[in-house]
Rosetta silent file (secondary structure, phi, psi, omega in degrees, C-alpha in Angstrom):
SEQUENCE: MNTLIVAAETPNPVFPHPAEIILGLISFLILFFVLKKFVSPRFEAMYEERTAKIEGGIEKAEQAQAEAQKTLEQYKAQLAEARAEAARIRDDARIEGEQIISELRTKAQEESARIVAQGQTQLETQRAQIVAELRGELGKLAIDLADRVVGESLEDEVRRRGTVDRFLAELDGTSAPAVK
SCORE:     score description
SCORE:     0.000 S_00000001
   1 L     0.000  -26.999  169.561   94.971  -44.354  -12.319 S_00000001
   2 H   -54.639  -29.831  178.993   93.606  -47.149  -10.848 S_00000001
   3 H   -74.931  -36.820  176.174   90.381  -46.075  -11.922 S_00000001
   4 H   -63.875  -43.302  177.134   91.512  -45.900  -15.622 S_00000001
   5 H   -54.329  -48.029  170.077   92.620  -49.433  -15.717 S_00000001
   6 H   -55.064  -52.007 -169.645   89.359  -50.694  -14.196 S_00000001
   7 H   -65.237  -47.311 -172.094   87.450  -48.611  -16.748 S_00000001
   8 H   -63.299  -32.364 -175.118   89.604  -50.163  -19.638 S_00000001
   9 H   -84.142  -34.153  179.084   89.132  -53.818  -18.475 S_00000001
  10 L   -78.534  141.563  171.371   85.100  -53.454  -18.049 S_00000001
  11 L   -79.245  147.276 -167.991   83.388  -53.390  -21.248 S_00000001
  12 L   -84.461  126.492 -170.167   81.456  -50.373  -22.466 S_00000001
  13 L   -66.409  -15.305 -172.877   77.715  -50.911  -21.842 S_00000001
  14 L   -91.746  -32.886 -171.432   76.711  -48.684  -24.962 S_00000001
  15 L  -114.013  129.792 -167.598   79.043  -50.347  -27.539 S_00000001
  16 L   -80.713  173.211  172.149   78.838  -54.153  -28.032 S_00000001
  17 L   -71.294  145.482 -171.754   81.590  -56.468  -28.058 S_00000001
  18 H   -64.698  -58.397 -172.994   83.156  -57.063  -31.923 S_00000001
  19 H   -40.434  -45.608  174.802   82.345  -60.620  -31.558 S_00000001
  20 H   -71.954  -34.518  174.168   78.593  -60.052  -31.005 S_00000001
  21 H   -60.209  -42.889 -174.289   78.662  -57.492  -33.975 S_00000001
  22 H   -80.347  -32.721  161.995   80.000  -60.039  -36.237 S_00000001
  23 H   -55.370  -42.838 -172.235   77.813  -62.898  -35.004 S_00000001
  24 H   -75.729  -28.003  177.272   74.669  -60.549  -35.265 S_00000001
  25 H   -65.164  -36.786 -177.363   75.894  -59.527  -38.664 S_00000001
  26 H   -77.982  -40.603 -168.824   76.303  -63.063  -40.043 S_00000001
  27 H   -68.282  -49.197  174.664   72.928  -64.058  -38.272 S_00000001
  28 H   -48.395  -53.997 -178.746   71.158  -60.955  -39.963 S_00000001
  29 H   -65.012  -39.051  173.746   72.607  -61.872  -43.508 S_00000001
  30 H   -53.861  -57.621 -168.887   71.438  -65.537  -43.063 S_00000001
  31 H   -77.215  -17.850  170.876   67.825  -64.495  -42.162 S_00000001
  32 H   -67.274  -39.601  167.595   67.894  -61.848  -44.781 S_00000001
  33 H   -54.772  -59.226 -170.567   68.922  -64.719  -47.462 S_00000001
  34 H   -47.481  -70.330 -171.925   66.339  -67.000  -45.996 S_00000001
  35 H   -55.800  -46.667  172.747   63.709  -64.363  -46.252 S_00000001
  36 H   -70.236  -13.546 -175.355   64.558  -63.068  -49.565 S_00000001
  37 H  -105.113  -34.417  174.360   64.924  -66.478  -51.212 S_00000001
  38 H  -105.082  -41.208 -169.264   61.861  -68.476  -49.600 S_00000001
  39 H   -84.221  -53.669 -179.519   59.467  -66.099  -47.838 S_00000001
  40 H   -58.248  -40.857  171.923   59.385  -63.075  -50.048 S_00000001
  41 H   -62.554  -26.107  167.982   58.306  -65.059  -53.157 S_00000001
  42 H   -67.602  -39.242 -172.212   55.440  -66.708  -51.339 S_00000001
  43 H   -64.609  -42.957 -164.450   54.337  -63.222  -49.902 S_00000001
  44 H   -63.922  -63.594 -178.951   54.838  -61.947  -53.592 S_00000001
  45 H   -56.399  -37.529  176.596   52.766  -64.750  -54.930 S_00000001
  46 H   -61.160  -50.974  174.834   50.138  -64.604  -52.290 S_00000001
  47 H   -61.574  -42.818  176.375   49.814  -60.834  -52.995 S_00000001
  48 H   -71.166  -30.168  152.311   49.397  -61.263  -56.582 S_00000001
  49 H   -64.198  -30.534  176.840   46.717  -63.978  -56.209 S_00000001
  50 H   -75.788  -36.157  177.279   45.065  -61.866  -53.816 S_00000001
  51 H   -64.212  -59.602 -177.302   45.230  -58.747  -56.236 S_00000001
  52 H   -39.961  -56.081  177.255   43.794  -61.077  -58.939 S_00000001
  53 H   -50.709  -50.324 -160.403   40.975  -62.304  -56.836 S_00000001
  54 H   -88.101  -19.541  173.237   40.012  -58.728  -55.698 S_00000001
  55 H   -91.551  -30.432  159.638   40.225  -57.227  -59.343 S_00000001
  56 H   -50.809  -41.252 -177.723   38.306  -60.376  -60.544 S_00000001
  57 H   -63.165  -37.375 -176.601   35.851  -59.742  -57.841 S_00000001
  58 H   -75.752  -46.748  165.812   35.612  -56.264  -58.840 S_00000001
  59 H   -59.765  -33.791 -179.331   35.032  -57.044  -62.535 S_00000001
  60 H   -70.975  -48.394 -177.398   32.436  -59.552  -61.632 S_00000001
  61 H   -63.075  -40.840 -175.109   30.557  -56.984  -59.330 S_00000001
  62 H   -74.007  -31.448  172.442   30.723  -54.623  -62.237 S_00000001
  63 H   -63.482  -50.743 -179.826   29.347  -57.124  -64.785 S_00000001
  64 H   -48.729  -45.743  176.206   26.802  -58.012  -62.231 S_00000001
  65 H   -62.820  -43.713 -178.030   25.919  -54.415  -61.669 S_00000001
  66 H   -66.523  -47.841  169.863   25.652  -53.870  -65.356 S_00000001
  67 H   -56.015  -50.006 -174.625   23.458  -56.958  -65.813 S_00000001
  68 H   -52.111  -53.919 -175.520   21.371  -55.801  -62.972 S_00000001
  69 H   -66.107  -53.256 -178.336   20.867  -52.340  -64.595 S_00000001
  70 H   -46.049  -38.291 -177.324   20.158  -53.989  -67.955 S_00000001
  71 H   -79.877  -32.710  158.604   17.458  -56.211  -66.517 S_00000001
  72 H   -40.187  -53.297  174.274   16.244  -53.243  -64.540 S_00000001
  73 H   -59.951  -55.603  178.659   15.680  -51.222  -67.914 S_00000001
  74 H   -63.919  -39.888  173.175   14.162  -54.268  -69.531 S_00000001
  75 H   -63.581  -26.809  178.350   11.590  -54.611  -66.525 S_00000001
  76 H   -75.368  -46.841  174.862   10.787  -50.979  -66.664 S_00000001
  77 H   -67.329  -26.339  172.250   10.151  -51.204  -70.434 S_00000001
  78 H   -62.979  -54.537 -172.867    8.082  -54.442  -69.936 S_00000001
  79 H   -71.400  -38.430  171.430    5.968  -52.646  -67.134 S_00000001
  80 H   -58.045  -38.664 -174.445    5.632  -49.441  -69.260 S_00000001
  81 H   -74.104  -36.497  171.369    4.446  -51.601  -72.036 S_00000001
  82 H   -59.714  -47.450  171.535    2.184  -53.553  -69.782 S_00000001
  83 H   -64.670  -52.170 -179.851    0.669  -50.374  -68.595 S_00000001
  84 H   -64.717   -9.842  163.751   -0.087  -48.944  -71.831 S_00000001
  85 H   -70.626  -39.313 -176.088   -1.601  -52.405  -72.946 S_00000001
  86 H   -71.425  -25.177  173.441   -3.841  -52.199  -69.769 S_00000001
  87 H   -71.130  -33.885  171.438   -4.744  -48.744  -70.638 S_00000001
  88 H   -65.043  -59.419 -174.911   -5.565  -49.746  -74.158 S_00000001
  89 H   -61.579  -44.072  177.960   -7.580  -52.709  -73.142 S_00000001
  90 H   -60.654  -43.168 -170.850   -9.605  -50.409  -70.463 S_00000001
  91 H   -66.490  -42.604  179.991  -10.244  -47.916  -73.280 S_00000001
  92 H   -70.422  -28.837 -168.617  -11.373  -50.701  -75.688 S_00000001
  93 H   -71.546  -41.460  179.956  -13.537  -52.179  -72.922 S_00000001
  94 H   -61.089  -38.489  175.738  -15.035  -48.800  -72.244 S_00000001
  95 H   -71.584  -39.248  175.713  -15.780  -48.233  -75.829 S_00000001
  96 H   -65.820  -33.327 -171.621  -17.202  -51.603  -76.300 S_00000001
  97 H   -85.099  -48.093  178.387  -19.391  -51.308  -73.039 S_00000001
  98 H   -57.759  -35.678  169.685  -20.630  -47.986  -74.520 S_00000001
  99 H   -75.946  -29.764 -177.227  -21.624  -49.639  -77.764 S_00000001
 100 H   -73.502  -39.513  175.905  -23.146  -52.537  -76.194 S_00000001
 101 H   -52.952  -68.957 -170.017  -25.238  -49.973  -74.059 S_00000001
 102 H   -44.529  -46.105  178.629  -26.116  -47.809  -76.954 S_00000001
 103 H   -56.760  -46.996  174.088  -27.012  -51.188  -78.877 S_00000001
 104 H   -51.515  -61.779 -164.100  -29.294  -52.336  -75.781 S_00000001
 105 H   -58.348  -28.647  177.051  -31.040  -48.964  -75.715 S_00000001
 106 H   -75.185  -35.371  173.855  -31.788  -48.931  -79.384 S_00000001
 107 H   -68.696  -25.207  178.790  -33.185  -52.409  -79.169 S_00000001
 108 H   -72.142  -36.240 -174.534  -35.183  -51.479  -76.037 S_00000001
 109 H   -83.727  -23.984  162.129  -36.699  -48.427  -77.778 S_00000001
 110 H   -67.998  -54.754  177.336  -37.496  -50.603  -80.832 S_00000001
 111 H   -53.606  -31.521 -177.996  -39.105  -53.404  -78.728 S_00000001
 112 H   -74.133  -51.292 -171.682  -40.977  -50.398  -76.789 S_00000001
 113 H   -61.538  -31.939 -179.498  -42.067  -48.815  -80.072 S_00000001
 114 H   -69.138  -48.277 -164.477  -43.036  -52.407  -81.416 S_00000001
 115 H   -64.844  -55.147 -169.278  -45.144  -53.216  -78.169 S_00000001
 116 H   -68.083  -39.757  167.982  -46.982  -49.779  -78.134 S_00000001
 117 H   -54.935  -54.957 -170.479  -47.871  -50.294  -82.053 S_00000001
 118 H   -58.705  -42.082 -178.887  -48.898  -53.871  -81.198 S_00000001
 119 H   -73.361  -40.530  175.385  -51.011  -52.492  -78.219 S_00000001
 120 H   -58.623  -42.946 -172.525  -52.504  -49.723  -80.392 S_00000001
 121 H   -71.323  -35.133  169.542  -53.356  -52.187  -83.144 S_00000001
 122 H   -56.733  -56.016 -172.145  -55.047  -54.491  -80.404 S_00000001
 123 H   -54.387  -32.149 -172.309  -56.807  -51.400  -79.072 S_00000001
 124 H   -79.324  -51.318  177.627  -58.119  -50.483  -82.514 S_00000001
 125 H   -67.968  -20.632  178.714  -59.240  -54.136  -83.314 S_00000001
 126 H   -90.406  -35.087 -177.945  -61.081  -54.437  -79.956 S_00000001
 127 H   -62.633  -42.581  173.221  -62.660  -50.929  -80.207 S_00000001
 128 H   -51.391  -55.548  172.310  -63.823  -52.011  -83.757 S_00000001
 129 H   -49.486  -57.316 -177.710  -65.119  -55.289  -82.382 S_00000001
 130 H   -59.268  -41.223  177.883  -66.834  -53.427  -79.513 S_00000001
 131 H   -69.693  -32.390  174.272  -68.335  -50.954  -81.606 S_00000001
 132 H   -74.383  -41.133 -175.105  -69.698  -53.416  -83.997 S_00000001
 133 H   -63.858  -41.791  178.877  -71.152  -55.511  -81.262 S_00000001
 134 H   -56.999  -36.513  171.314  -72.613  -52.251  -79.848 S_00000001
 135 H   -57.300  -48.135  173.710  -74.027  -51.403  -83.046 S_00000001
 136 H   -56.400  -63.110 -168.814  -75.723  -54.845  -83.321 S_00000001
 137 H   -45.648  -64.854 -170.617  -77.079  -54.466  -79.822 S_00000001
 138 H   -55.916  -45.213 -174.629  -78.114  -50.760  -80.290 S_00000001
 139 H   -67.092  -37.919  169.477  -79.665  -51.767  -83.539 S_00000001
 140 H   -48.514  -60.393  169.533  -81.474  -54.496  -81.902 S_00000001
 141 H   -65.584  -14.744 -176.904  -82.734  -52.296  -79.247 S_00000001
 142 H   -86.452  -50.281 -169.083  -83.623  -49.632  -81.503 S_00000001
 143 H   -45.207  -58.393 -169.527  -85.660  -52.248  -83.745 S_00000001
 144 H   -62.681  -52.296  178.431  -87.555  -53.427  -80.294 S_00000001
 145 H   -58.512  -40.841 -179.852  -88.126  -49.684  -79.287 S_00000001
 146 H   -64.805  -37.577 -179.717  -89.411  -48.897  -82.687 S_00000001
 147 H   -72.458  -16.207 -178.138  -91.587  -51.719  -82.876 S_00000001
 148 H   -91.368  -19.638 -171.473  -93.230  -50.743  -79.619 S_00000001
 149 H   -83.783  -63.693 -163.678  -93.356  -46.982  -80.339 S_00000001
 150 H   -65.681  -41.708 -175.598  -94.432  -47.448  -83.935 S_00000001
 151 L   106.416  -16.715 -174.228  -96.616  -50.376  -83.539 S_00000001
 152 L  -118.369  145.908 -170.340  -95.383  -52.293  -86.484 S_00000001
 153 L   -86.724  129.861  175.551  -93.229  -55.056  -86.739 S_00000001
 154 L   -99.675   71.698  176.992  -89.867  -54.753  -88.485 S_00000001
 155 L   -86.789  -16.064 -169.215  -89.363  -58.112  -89.052 S_00000001
 156 L   -76.980  127.413  178.464  -88.508  -57.741  -92.643 S_00000001
 157 H   -41.710  -57.441 -173.857  -84.768  -57.884  -93.078 S_00000001
 158 H   -59.144  -50.177 -167.981  -84.394  -55.039  -95.544 S_00000001
 159 H   -62.928  -50.548 -167.900  -86.650  -52.732  -93.527 S_00000001
 160 H   -61.445  -51.381 -171.503  -84.742  -53.435  -90.190 S_00000001
 161 H   -55.625  -43.138  173.198  -81.290  -52.794  -91.898 S_00000001
 162 H   -44.889  -46.072 -177.109  -82.633  -49.513  -93.371 S_00000001
 163 H   -66.791  -52.759 -176.600  -83.695  -48.366  -89.979 S_00000001
 164 H   -54.814  -53.271 -177.199  -80.713  -49.471  -88.176 S_00000001
 165 H   -51.277  -37.795 -168.471  -78.522  -47.794  -90.824 S_00000001
 166 H   -81.031  -51.665  174.966  -80.391  -44.595  -90.740 S_00000001
 167 H   -48.567  -60.500 -171.154  -80.318  -44.662  -86.931 S_00000001
 168 H   -65.419  -25.385  173.200  -76.630  -45.396  -86.529 S_00000001
 169 H   -67.331  -38.421 -168.436  -75.830  -42.630  -89.370 S_00000001
 170 H   -77.808  -40.987 -178.805  -77.949  -40.122  -87.314 S_00000001
 171 H   -69.233  -42.248  171.728  -76.039  -41.375  -84.079 S_00000001
 172 H   -66.705  -23.012  171.577  -72.604  -41.062  -85.577 S_00000001
 173 H   -81.928  -14.498  174.500  -73.518  -37.730  -86.817 S_00000001
 174 H   -90.095  -40.310 -170.840  -74.454  -36.403  -83.355 S_00000001
 175 H   -80.300  -23.683  174.386  -71.564  -38.204  -81.612 S_00000001
 176 H   -71.304  -27.391  177.973  -68.831  -37.282  -83.882 S_00000001
 177 H   -77.392  -21.974 -175.884  -68.464  -33.699  -83.136 S_00000001
 178 H   -71.733  -36.960  174.937  -68.625  -34.664  -79.352 S_00000001
 179 H   -54.027  -50.522 -174.571  -65.733  -36.961  -80.055 S_00000001
 180 L   -72.851    0.000    0.000  -63.408  -34.863  -81.504 S_00000001
């Protein structure tokens, strides 16, 4: 029995003393009131502010992404337009180059034809001049030769011309078939 009395006087280690329970409960209620009145509204305000910042940041990011997409589309459109313009310019330059080459070729052919015609004209003029000179010399030589062979003087102008013309006509008649 003695053990029972001693057991009743010693506090139970599992169950706290009633004064401690009351003091703990009052401390908990005071702490709960302070947290509910002062700390919780601050946390709520910070949470709302942070949520607004995050949502605003997301909206800004979406706007920036939409703006970037719009700018990218404009850039692609400008790039396609620039490429089309470059292709058109290249085609125009190629066509213009072909026209210039054609014009230069035509001018060169015309110039060549003119030079050839001019050369032929000069050749004909020189040939006629040489033939005239040769006829004159040949006539003179023929008269000298005829003077020696015939023994008569062909000093008379009319006689000389007649003789030279007859000689040249005979010469032309014999040389014409050989030339052709």
